[in-house]
Amino acid sequence: MDIILSTTSSTPIYEQIVTQIKKHIINGQLKEGEALPSMRTLAKELRISVITTKRAYEELENAGFIVTIMGKGSFVATKNLQLIREEQLKEIEYHIQQAVALAQSNGISFDELSELLKMMYGEDIYEK
């Protein structure tokens, strides 16, 4: 499992870990029931505090992405397709909000932005 941390990012390290593990689960790199590295192992690999990895794992467990079994470790939870879909939509919504804000601040109309989105989507949406 590849996790790349940025020490120059304004995003806390535990959030970077959470985000990347979620992406690995959503895109299928981490499968249901697959064991995650122990908190100590991950902390050692990433050269960070065990407290940071503990917080990341707690966030992932609270969000339903992993389950922790005392004495055995942490594992990818059984996929809840609705939860995964909601996470994907949340991320898309965030990026669309960013694009809308940028368009508005640069005087780009809704029609221009909409046309750009249609072109970028790469298919004729009117045929569906």
XYZ file of C-alpha atoms in Angstrom:
128
model
C 0.000 0.000 0.000
C 1.550 3.249 -1.142
C 0.944 6.308 0.993
C 2.714 9.518 0.083
C 2.770 12.263 2.676
C 3.414 15.927 2.073
C 4.973 17.813 4.947
C 4.363 21.094 3.111
C 0.614 20.504 2.752
C -1.828 22.357 4.968
C -3.742 19.070 5.307
C -2.864 17.247 8.544
C -0.881 14.039 8.091
C -3.619 11.827 9.566
C -6.095 13.256 7.021
C -3.659 12.559 4.183
C -3.467 8.940 5.369
C -7.273 8.672 5.670
C -7.818 10.122 2.199
C -5.298 7.833 0.545
C -6.512 4.662 2.277
C -10.114 5.538 1.343
C -9.036 5.930 -2.290
C -7.244 2.558 -2.187
C -10.432 0.947 -0.855
C -12.769 2.722 -3.285
C -10.685 1.906 -6.358
C -10.229 -1.722 -5.281
C -6.495 -1.660 -4.521
C -7.437 -2.757 -1.005
C -9.995 -5.570 -0.998
C -12.681 -6.480 1.527
C -11.162 -8.311 4.492
C -7.596 -7.386 3.542
C -5.365 -6.615 6.504
C -3.903 -3.138 6.847
C -0.414 -2.689 8.263
C -0.398 -2.417 12.034
C -0.410 1.117 13.387
C 3.176 0.701 14.555
C 4.334 -0.714 11.220
C 2.664 2.060 9.240
C 4.077 4.705 11.579
C 7.548 3.227 11.155
C 7.223 3.018 7.345
C 5.986 6.614 7.105
C 8.354 7.863 9.817
C 5.548 9.408 11.824
C 4.077 9.045 15.296
C 1.974 6.003 16.187
C -0.542 8.499 17.594
C -0.987 9.893 14.072
C -1.628 6.470 12.540
C -3.972 5.622 15.422
C -6.016 8.745 14.706
C -6.142 7.921 10.984
C -7.320 4.359 11.674
C -9.952 5.632 14.125
C -11.264 8.051 11.482
C -11.414 5.248 8.914
C -13.217 2.979 11.361
C -15.723 5.690 12.319
C -16.415 6.263 8.613
C -17.045 2.530 8.094
C -14.069 1.842 5.836
C -12.161 -0.460 8.180
C -12.836 -2.657 11.182
C -10.387 -3.270 13.983
C -10.335 -6.547 15.852
C -8.496 -6.344 19.166
C -5.382 -8.472 19.057
C -5.708 -9.233 15.336
C -5.433 -5.889 13.578
C -7.339 -3.645 11.204
C -9.051 -4.909 8.073
C -10.913 -3.410 5.130
C -14.607 -3.489 5.998
C -17.201 -5.185 3.858
C -17.960 -2.652 1.190
C -21.047 -0.598 1.656
C -21.693 0.464 -1.937
C -23.912 3.322 -0.822
C -21.173 4.663 1.475
C -18.580 4.434 -1.289
C -20.893 6.163 -3.772
C -21.523 8.944 -1.232
C -17.773 9.409 -0.718
C -17.215 9.627 -4.470
C -20.018 12.167 -4.888
C -18.674 14.204 -1.975
C -15.250 14.423 -3.622
C -16.737 15.358 -7.007
C -18.931 17.987 -5.367
C -15.879 19.527 -3.691
C -14.050 19.839 -7.014
C -17.100 21.238 -8.789
C -17.437 23.864 -6.042
C -13.810 24.819 -6.631
C -14.400 25.097 -10.399
C -17.557 27.173 -9.933
C -15.809 29.562 -7.556
C -12.911 29.971 -9.986
C -15.271 30.510 -12.927
C -17.301 33.111 -11.029
C -14.209 35.000 -9.894
C -13.023 35.142 -13.513
C -16.333 36.229 -15.034
C -17.100 32.933 -16.775
C -20.833 32.453 -17.251
C -22.785 29.362 -16.246
C -23.395 28.587 -19.931
C -19.659 28.743 -20.706
C -18.836 26.549 -17.707
C -21.604 24.113 -18.604
C -20.337 23.872 -22.185
C -16.812 23.259 -20.932
C -18.054 20.485 -18.667
C -19.916 18.858 -21.567
C -16.770 18.956 -23.722
C -14.606 17.557 -20.931
C -17.040 14.776 -20.151
C -16.198 13.527 -23.614
C -19.481 12.239 -24.893
C -22.668 13.506 -26.382
C -24.835 13.791 -23.287
C -27.885 14.698 -25.367
C -28.078 11.203 -26.857
C -28.711 9.544 -23.491
